[in-house]
Tab-separated table of C-alpha atoms in Angstrom:
chain	number	residue	atom	x	y	z
T	1	MET	CA	-6.525	-6.712	6.264
T	2	ASP	CA	-3.569	-7.353	3.769
T	3	THR	CA	-1.544	-4.692	2.059
T	4	ASP	CA	-2.508	-5.657	-1.288
T	5	ALA	CA	-6.406	-4.922	-0.332
T	6	LEU	CA	-5.484	-0.991	0.039
T	7	THR	CA	-6.497	0.120	-3.330
T	8	ALA	CA	-6.816	3.501	-4.177
T	9	GLY	CA	-10.655	3.528	-3.619
T	10	THR	CA	-10.097	1.994	0.151
T	11	LEU	CA	-7.675	4.632	0.790
T	12	GLN	CA	-10.112	7.466	-0.640
T	13	ASN	CA	-12.696	6.014	1.504
T	14	LEU	CA	-10.547	5.585	4.927
T	15	ARG	CA	-9.578	9.117	3.980
T	16	ALA	CA	-13.281	10.639	3.661
T	17	THR	CA	-14.471	13.025	6.855
T	18	ARG	CA	-16.867	11.115	9.089
T	19	PRO	CA	-18.330	11.869	12.308
T	20	TYR	CA	-16.500	12.657	15.310
T	21	PRO	CA	-15.149	10.667	16.996
T	22	ALA	CA	-13.093	8.638	14.284
T	23	VAL	CA	-10.150	6.504	16.488
T	24	SER	CA	-7.114	5.413	15.041
T	25	LEU	CA	-4.613	3.115	16.965
T	26	THR	CA	-1.450	2.413	15.893
T	27	MET	CA	1.528	0.284	17.355
T	28	PRO	CA	4.577	-1.954	16.442
T	29	THR	CA	4.036	-5.779	16.825
T	30	HIS	CA	6.459	-8.834	16.604
T	31	ARG	CA	5.806	-11.792	14.215
T	32	ARG	CA	7.417	-14.204	16.511
T	33	ALA	CA	7.688	-15.364	20.345
T	34	PRO	CA	8.672	-14.609	22.796
T	35	ASP	CA	8.498	-11.152	21.807
T	36	ASN	CA	5.070	-11.009	20.360
T	37	THR	CA	3.812	-11.897	23.972
T	38	GLN	CA	3.943	-8.352	24.518
T	39	ASP	CA	1.276	-7.228	22.008
T	40	ALA	CA	-1.679	-7.974	23.356
T	41	VAL	CA	-0.993	-5.796	26.704
T	42	ARG	CA	0.079	-3.235	24.502
T	43	LEU	CA	-3.246	-3.140	22.557
T	44	ARG	CA	-4.874	-3.050	25.560
T	45	ASN	CA	-3.275	-0.172	27.155
T	46	LEU	CA	-3.832	1.550	23.811
T	47	VAL	CA	-7.449	0.747	24.033
T	48	THR	CA	-7.741	1.813	27.483
T	49	GLU	CA	-6.018	4.850	26.538
T	50	ALA	CA	-8.623	5.708	23.769
T	51	ALA	CA	-11.220	5.188	26.237
T	52	ASN	CA	-10.133	7.774	28.534
T	53	ARG	CA	-9.633	10.382	25.905
T	54	LEU	CA	-12.768	9.909	24.610
T	55	ASP	CA	-14.514	10.359	28.550
T	56	ALA	CA	-12.117	13.584	28.840
T	57	ASP	CA	-13.444	14.853	25.371
T	58	PRO	CA	-16.071	17.281	25.812
T	59	ARG	CA	-17.193	17.212	22.159
T	60	VAL	CA	-18.007	13.375	22.538
T	61	THR	CA	-21.501	12.493	23.576
T	62	ARG	CA	-22.078	9.449	25.640
T	63	GLU	CA	-23.751	7.615	22.824
T	64	ALA	CA	-20.933	7.930	20.670
T	65	ARG	CA	-18.451	7.502	23.381
T	66	ASP	CA	-19.998	4.049	24.373
T	67	ALA	CA	-20.386	2.996	20.593
T	68	VAL	CA	-16.764	3.509	19.695
T	69	LYS	CA	-15.774	1.774	22.844
T	70	THR	CA	-17.490	-0.973	21.980
T	71	GLN	CA	-15.968	-1.336	18.497
T	72	LEU	CA	-12.392	-0.826	20.077
T	73	GLU	CA	-13.374	-3.944	22.255
T	74	ARG	CA	-14.697	-6.030	19.359
T	75	ALA	CA	-11.340	-4.984	17.032
T	76	ALA	CA	-8.972	-6.063	19.796
T	77	ALA	CA	-10.742	-9.146	20.527
T	78	ASP	CA	-10.638	-10.228	16.794
T	79	VAL	CA	-6.833	-9.459	16.475
T	80	ASP	CA	-5.304	-12.537	15.208
T	81	PRO	CA	-1.633	-12.739	16.888
T	82	ARG	CA	-0.705	-15.340	14.295
T	83	ARG	CA	-0.825	-12.770	11.617
T	84	ALA	CA	1.075	-10.034	13.102
T	85	LEU	CA	3.747	-8.585	10.744
T	86	GLU	CA	5.637	-5.270	11.492
T	87	SER	CA	2.532	-3.298	12.945
T	88	LEU	CA	-1.043	-3.163	13.616
T	89	VAL	CA	-3.559	-0.470	12.629
T	90	VAL	CA	-6.928	-0.504	14.383
T	91	LEU	CA	-9.610	2.037	12.843
T	92	ALA	CA	-12.921	2.630	14.818
T	93	ASP	CA	-15.844	4.759	14.831
T	94	THR	CA	-19.706	4.422	15.967
T	95	ASP	CA	-20.564	1.786	13.373
T	96	GLU	CA	-17.467	-0.097	12.297
T	97	TYR	CA	-13.863	-1.311	13.360
T	98	GLN	CA	-11.063	-2.287	10.794
T	99	ILE	CA	-8.034	-4.288	11.643
T	100	TRP	CA	-4.451	-3.891	9.436
T	101	GLN	CA	-1.470	-5.704	10.076
T	102	LEU	CA	1.180	-3.957	8.115
T	103	PRO	CA	4.747	-4.882	6.892
T	104	ARG	CA	6.186	-2.366	7.906
T	105	THR	CA	6.716	-0.483	11.571
T	106	ALA	CA	4.538	2.405	12.785
T	107	PRO	CA	4.813	4.421	16.209
T	108	GLU	CA	2.659	3.514	19.360
T	109	ARG	CA	-0.276	6.082	19.313
T	110	VAL	CA	-3.605	6.907	19.761
T	111	VAL	CA	-5.368	9.776	17.384
T	112	VAL	CA	-9.212	10.875	18.081
T	113	SER	CA	-10.242	12.816	14.730
T	114	ASP	CA	-12.950	13.384	12.314
T	115	SER	CA	-11.047	11.086	9.957
T	116	TYR	CA	-8.638	8.089	10.296
T	117	LEU	CA	-5.371	8.416	10.629
T	118	THR	CA	-4.171	6.749	7.042
T	119	ARG	CA	-0.478	7.695	6.949
T	120	ASN	CA	0.734	4.233	8.018
T	121	LEU	CA	-1.718	2.508	5.479
T	122	VAL	CA	-0.386	4.906	2.905
T	123	ALA	CA	3.107	4.268	3.794
T	124	ALA	CA	2.902	0.243	3.932
T	125	LYS	CA	1.243	0.952	-0.123
T	126	ALA	CA	4.003	2.975	-1.181
T	127	GLY	CA	6.805	0.787	0.893
T	128	ALA	CA	5.187	-2.645	-0.227
T	129	ARG	CA	5.008	-1.148	-3.798
T	130	LEU	CA	2.361	-3.059	-4.889
T	131	PHE	CA	2.463	-5.281	-8.277
T	132	TRP	CA	0.950	-7.537	-10.535
T	133	VAL	CA	2.719	-10.912	-11.768
T	134	LEU	CA	1.158	-12.563	-14.784
T	135	SER	CA	2.993	-16.478	-15.256
T	136	ILE	CA	2.052	-17.437	-18.814
T	137	SER	CA	2.686	-20.040	-21.518
T	138	ALA	CA	0.811	-21.792	-23.837
T	139	GLU	CA	-1.304	-24.022	-21.130
T	140	HIS	CA	-1.875	-21.534	-18.464
T	141	ALA	CA	-2.173	-17.732	-17.286
T	142	THR	CA	-1.891	-17.267	-13.663
T	143	LEU	CA	-2.217	-13.831	-12.219
T	144	TRP	CA	-0.365	-13.073	-8.812
T	145	SER	CA	-0.869	-10.022	-6.501
T	146	GLY	CA	2.395	-8.844	-4.823
T	147	THR	CA	3.792	-7.084	-2.199
T	148	ASN	CA	7.585	-7.043	-0.087
T	149	GLU	CA	5.490	-9.999	1.791
T	150	GLY	CA	5.777	-12.136	-1.362
T	151	LEU	CA	2.907	-13.203	-3.815
T	152	ARG	CA	-0.756	-14.455	-3.592
T	153	ARG	CA	-2.504	-15.911	-6.089
T	154	GLU	CA	-5.507	-14.039	-7.540
T	155	ASP	CA	-8.248	-16.177	-8.023
T	156	ALA	CA	-10.763	-13.664	-9.269
T	157	HIS	CA	-11.248	-11.668	-12.916
T	158	GLY	CA	-11.371	-14.427	-14.423
T	159	PHE	CA	-8.004	-15.942	-13.485
T	160	PRO	CA	-6.043	-18.465	-13.702
T	161	LEU	CA	-6.841	-19.368	-17.147
T	162	ARG	CA	-6.330	-22.867	-19.206
T	163	PRO	CA	-7.180	-23.078	-23.144
T	164	ALA	CA	-9.419	-25.579	-24.319
T	165	HIS	CA	-7.133	-27.533	-25.825
T	166	GLN	CA	-5.491	-30.343	-24.440
T	167	ASN	CA	-3.682	-32.163	-27.105
T	168	PHE	CA	0.036	-31.878	-25.804
T	169	ASP	CA	1.939	-32.365	-22.881
T	170	PRO	CA	1.930	-28.853	-21.516
T	171	GLU	CA	4.332	-29.114	-18.209
T	172	ARG	CA	7.021	-30.703	-20.009
T	173	GLN	CA	6.750	-27.961	-22.961
T	174	ALA	CA	6.889	-25.079	-20.629
T	175	ARG	CA	9.722	-26.688	-18.712
T	176	SER	CA	12.009	-27.234	-21.938
T	177	GLY	CA	10.793	-25.049	-24.374
T	178	ASP	CA	10.852	-27.911	-27.143
T	179	ALA	CA	7.767	-26.820	-28.809
T	180	PRO	CA	7.776	-23.507	-30.151
T	181	SER	CA	5.329	-24.454	-32.864
T	182	ILE	CA	2.747	-24.272	-30.339
T	183	TYR	CA	3.064	-20.485	-29.926
T	184	ALA	CA	2.328	-20.014	-33.833
T	185	ASN	CA	-1.216	-22.107	-33.303
T	186	GLU	CA	-4.163	-19.859	-33.942
T	187	ASP	CA	-5.931	-21.639	-30.642
T	188	THR	CA	-2.816	-20.257	-28.658
T	189	ARG	CA	-3.007	-16.575	-29.928
T	190	ASN	CA	-6.775	-16.523	-29.211
T	191	PHE	CA	-6.066	-17.985	-25.723
T	192	PHE	CA	-3.869	-15.079	-25.168
T	193	ARG	CA	-5.958	-12.436	-26.602
T	194	THR	CA	-8.310	-13.729	-23.825
T	195	VAL	CA	-5.586	-13.282	-21.167
T	196	ASP	CA	-4.961	-9.832	-22.322
T	197	GLU	CA	-8.571	-9.080	-22.132
T	198	LYS	CA	-9.033	-10.036	-18.845
T	199	LEU	CA	-5.718	-8.521	-17.535
T	200	ARG	CA	-6.962	-5.260	-19.138
T	201	GLY	CA	-9.853	-5.401	-16.775
T	202	VAL	CA	-7.729	-6.093	-14.046
T	203	LEU	CA	-5.514	-2.960	-14.432
T	204	ALA	CA	-8.391	-1.034	-15.358
T	205	ALA	CA	-9.821	-1.672	-11.635
T	206	ASP	CA	-6.505	-1.413	-9.992
T	207	SER	CA	-3.756	0.361	-11.865
T	208	ARG	CA	-0.422	-1.421	-10.754
T	209	PRO	CA	2.884	-2.387	-12.287
T	210	LEU	CA	2.491	-5.326	-14.215
T	211	PHE	CA	5.473	-7.978	-14.302
T	212	LEU	CA	5.562	-10.718	-16.850
T	213	ILE	CA	7.203	-14.254	-16.595
T	214	GLY	CA	7.193	-16.885	-19.070
T	215	LEU	CA	9.498	-18.448	-22.225
T	216	PRO	CA	10.615	-15.873	-24.528
T	217	GLN	CA	7.984	-17.330	-27.270
T	218	ALA	CA	5.258	-16.649	-24.683
T	219	ILE	CA	6.151	-13.072	-23.635
T	220	SER	CA	6.741	-12.316	-27.808
T	221	LEU	CA	3.296	-13.407	-28.433
T	222	ILE	CA	1.381	-11.638	-25.296
T	223	GLU	CA	3.018	-8.469	-26.486
T	224	ASP	CA	1.984	-9.092	-30.396
T	225	VAL	CA	-1.748	-9.624	-29.652
T	226	GLY	CA	-2.383	-7.588	-26.785
T	227	GLU	CA	-1.950	-4.182	-24.924
T	228	CYS	CA	-0.827	-4.921	-21.568
T	229	ALA	CA	2.284	-6.544	-22.194
T	230	ARG	CA	3.731	-3.891	-24.211
T	231	THR	CA	3.638	-1.405	-21.232
T	232	ALA	CA	4.953	-4.165	-18.286
T	233	ALA	CA	7.603	-2.942	-15.963
T	234	CYS	CA	9.719	-5.781	-16.394
T	235	LYS	CA	9.814	-8.998	-18.373
T	236	VAL	CA	11.075	-12.189	-16.827
T	237	ALA	CA	12.157	-14.929	-19.500
T	238	LYS	CA	11.429	-18.130	-17.365
T	239	GLY	CA	9.293	-21.172	-18.116
T	240	THR	CA	6.715	-21.573	-15.505
T	241	THR	CA	3.768	-24.151	-15.591
T	242	ALA	CA	0.354	-23.926	-13.677
T	243	GLU	CA	1.807	-25.961	-10.640
T	244	THR	CA	4.445	-23.086	-10.034
T	245	THR	CA	4.209	-22.158	-6.444
T	246	ALA	CA	4.438	-18.652	-5.015
T	247	THR	CA	8.035	-19.155	-3.546
T	248	GLU	CA	9.166	-20.572	-6.620
T	249	LEU	CA	8.070	-17.731	-8.668
T	250	ALA	CA	9.348	-14.926	-6.108
T	251	LYS	CA	12.723	-16.424	-6.444
T	252	GLU	CA	13.046	-16.109	-10.101
T	253	LEU	CA	11.316	-12.706	-9.828
T	254	ALA	CA	13.416	-11.236	-7.085
T	255	PRO	CA	16.444	-9.559	-9.008
T	256	ALA	CA	13.893	-7.804	-11.138
T	257	LEU	CA	11.793	-6.597	-8.568
T	258	ASP	CA	14.940	-5.166	-6.306
T	259	ASP	CA	16.168	-3.493	-9.400
T	260	TRP	CA	12.554	-1.930	-9.863
T	261	ARG	CA	12.492	-0.725	-6.292
T	262	GLU	CA	15.785	1.078	-6.612
T	263	GLN	CA	14.823	2.948	-9.684
T	264	ARG	CA	11.923	4.115	-8.133
T	265	VAL	CA	13.515	5.558	-5.112
T	266	ALA	CA	16.147	7.040	-7.707
T	267	ALA	CA	13.949	8.366	-9.814
T	268	ALA	CA	12.199	10.311	-7.024
T	269	LEU	CA	15.413	11.939	-5.829
T	270	GLY	CA	16.226	12.764	-9.250
T	271	ARG	CA	13.112	14.748	-9.657
T	272	LEU	CA	13.934	16.745	-6.452
T	273	ASP	CA	17.456	17.582	-7.918
T	274	THR	CA	15.999	18.680	-11.233
T	275	ALA	CA	13.143	20.516	-9.460
T	276	ARG	CA	16.134	22.432	-7.691
T	277	GLY	CA	17.421	23.660	-10.719
T	278	ALA	CA	14.013	24.378	-12.389
T	279	LYS	CA	12.976	26.584	-9.247
T	280	SER	CA	9.982	24.129	-8.857
T	281	PHE	CA	11.204	22.826	-5.498
T	282	ALA	CA	9.783	23.232	-2.063
T	283	GLY	CA	11.727	21.826	1.267
T	284	GLY	CA	10.447	21.741	4.903
T	285	LEU	CA	7.094	20.745	6.496
T	286	ASP	CA	5.768	24.663	6.684
T	287	GLU	CA	6.435	25.059	2.779
T	288	VAL	CA	5.192	22.152	1.453
T	289	TRP	CA	2.492	22.060	3.641
T	290	ALA	CA	1.560	25.335	1.904
T	291	ALA	CA	1.922	24.289	-1.448
T	292	ALA	CA	-0.102	21.249	-0.743
T	293	ARG	CA	-3.034	23.064	0.395
T	294	GLU	CA	-3.029	25.167	-2.983
T	295	GLY	CA	-2.795	21.834	-4.916
T	296	ARG	CA	0.814	22.744	-6.365
T	297	VAL	CA	2.648	19.543	-5.289
T	298	ALA	CA	2.928	16.836	-7.955
T	299	LEU	CA	5.571	14.521	-6.100
T	300	VAL	CA	6.237	14.784	-2.283
T	301	ALA	CA	9.273	12.943	-0.990
T	302	VAL	CA	9.099	11.889	2.827
T	303	GLU	CA	11.410	9.888	5.308
T	304	GLU	CA	9.969	7.018	6.277
T	305	HIS	CA	9.884	7.611	9.945
T	306	PHE	CA	9.068	11.364	9.803
T	307	GLN	CA	5.828	12.591	11.747
T	308	ARG	CA	5.514	15.718	13.564
T	309	THR	CA	2.428	17.083	15.880
T	310	VAL	CA	1.807	20.750	15.264
T	311	ARG	CA	-0.480	23.555	16.436
T	312	VAL	CA	-1.981	25.577	12.891
T	313	THR	CA	-1.674	29.363	13.853
T	314	ASP	CA	-2.082	32.181	11.410
T	315	GLU	CA	-1.639	29.388	8.505
T	316	HIS	CA	1.848	28.616	10.018
T	317	LEU	CA	2.933	25.373	11.714
T	318	GLU	CA	4.357	25.497	15.331
T	319	ALA	CA	5.797	22.047	16.437
T	320	VAL	CA	4.396	20.969	19.775
T	321	ASP	CA	5.169	18.299	22.136
T	322	PRO	CA	2.474	15.604	21.950
T	323	ALA	CA	2.663	15.084	25.579
T	324	ASP	CA	1.497	18.382	26.013
T	325	VAL	CA	-1.801	18.204	23.763
T	326	GLY	CA	-5.074	18.167	26.048
T	327	PRO	CA	-8.368	16.556	25.198
T	328	GLY	CA	-10.546	18.697	22.965
T	329	ASP	CA	-7.685	20.979	21.321
T	330	GLU	CA	-9.116	22.131	17.963
T	331	GLY	CA	-5.860	23.898	16.937
T	332	ILE	CA	-3.737	20.602	16.945
T	333	ARG	CA	-2.802	18.290	14.358
T	334	GLU	CA	-1.638	15.196	15.457
T	335	ASP	CA	-0.063	14.087	12.374
T	336	ILE	CA	0.466	17.061	9.924
T	337	VAL	CA	2.468	14.892	7.528
T	338	ASP	CA	-0.532	12.243	7.382
T	339	GLU	CA	-2.498	15.447	6.342
T	340	LEU	CA	0.026	16.511	3.785
T	341	ILE	CA	0.247	13.238	2.353
T	342	GLU	CA	-3.784	12.890	1.865
T	343	THR	CA	-3.958	16.485	0.744
T	344	VAL	CA	-1.217	15.577	-2.290
T	345	LEU	CA	-2.788	12.387	-2.881
T	346	ASP	CA	-6.483	13.865	-3.250
T	347	ASN	CA	-5.172	16.501	-5.659
T	348	GLY	CA	-3.350	13.911	-7.919
T	349	GLY	CA	-0.074	14.040	-6.734
T	350	GLU	CA	2.676	11.056	-5.630
T	351	VAL	CA	4.101	9.867	-2.467
T	352	ALA	CA	7.569	8.581	-2.216
T	353	PHE	CA	8.776	7.335	0.998
T	354	VAL	CA	12.549	7.700	1.111
T	355	ALA	CA	15.326	6.111	3.669
T	356	ASP	CA	15.466	8.324	7.047
T	357	ASP	CA	18.221	10.807	7.084
T	358	SER	CA	18.117	11.155	3.276
T	359	LEU	CA	16.645	14.526	3.575
T	360	THR	CA	18.240	16.041	6.338
T	361	ASP	CA	18.952	19.256	4.729
T	362	HIS	CA	15.428	19.811	3.547
T	363	GLY	CA	13.306	19.033	6.917
T	364	ARG	CA	12.836	15.385	6.090
T	365	LEU	CA	10.549	15.887	3.541
T	366	ALA	CA	10.783	17.674	-0.150
T	367	ALA	CA	8.578	18.582	-2.874
T	368	VAL	CA	8.054	19.046	-6.476
T	369	LEU	CA	5.976	21.469	-7.667
T	370	ARG	CA	3.422	21.840	-10.595
T	371	PHE	CA	3.947	25.736	-10.959
């Protein structure tokens, strides 16, 4: 599945507790030959490792073990190497499997638990900074779903849209902008009202930052007659047509997107600085984990590749080497960072992934507290 399929509802469903065992496999992958030739072998090794762990786990019944193994085999056979990105995540339980190919790296690991390991999915969603793009003119309205990987036209939710009238040359006008009077036409105003109505439905179902691109007259009109444009993350005054390609659109949007992503990371780090002065700051895994369990974390910032396996004893976390973990050890959290992130999200908090080594003074992660 693609990163832009990672809606809040999808992630919530994946984080839900399910009958043990739920198996999660993650591994780095390669986009091109010859490096990608090793990916199938590594996946087969992970499937074998998962099967061995299921065999050795006394909590797993024979029926459940066989069912999960079957799902893992089906998933491995279904992975399409032509779609490989930076990492692969395979999720399987007794009833289903899911394959996620992600545009950010993930470590090679097998996790057997009562829920899926979703940290890499959350990281991909946060790192991708999913957004919507509305390309609009008097003659078309096209919606695009955006990630770090590029843009994909959204042929749903009533999009793309065209007005009923066809009494002028829309492509020439969109390119040259030589007919501003069309934006004063009542038919055009009604068309833009319809666009705004459809867009409101999209944002209600999947709230993401919105980027607008179109001639200044088009942007001004959609702001005047609708609601969504007024809160857009950015507006790019550039004429487009219904035939503008994803590559062409991405090129026009690139400077605005780069600025927006940098501002998001800077804003998160700025909130941490403010929290330190206001004594609403927590740093380090043990302290942030405790605050997250109490529902006190408004924002957690985590270094991109920070992970930790721990043993929970007397409400404290003791780091352990994953190689020392035995099958069926119920006191082990194989990725406490994943659990922490899930807890923050479940309590309405935010997650920001920042560059490695940017939080070394705070144990690789830090939080802004609500109280």
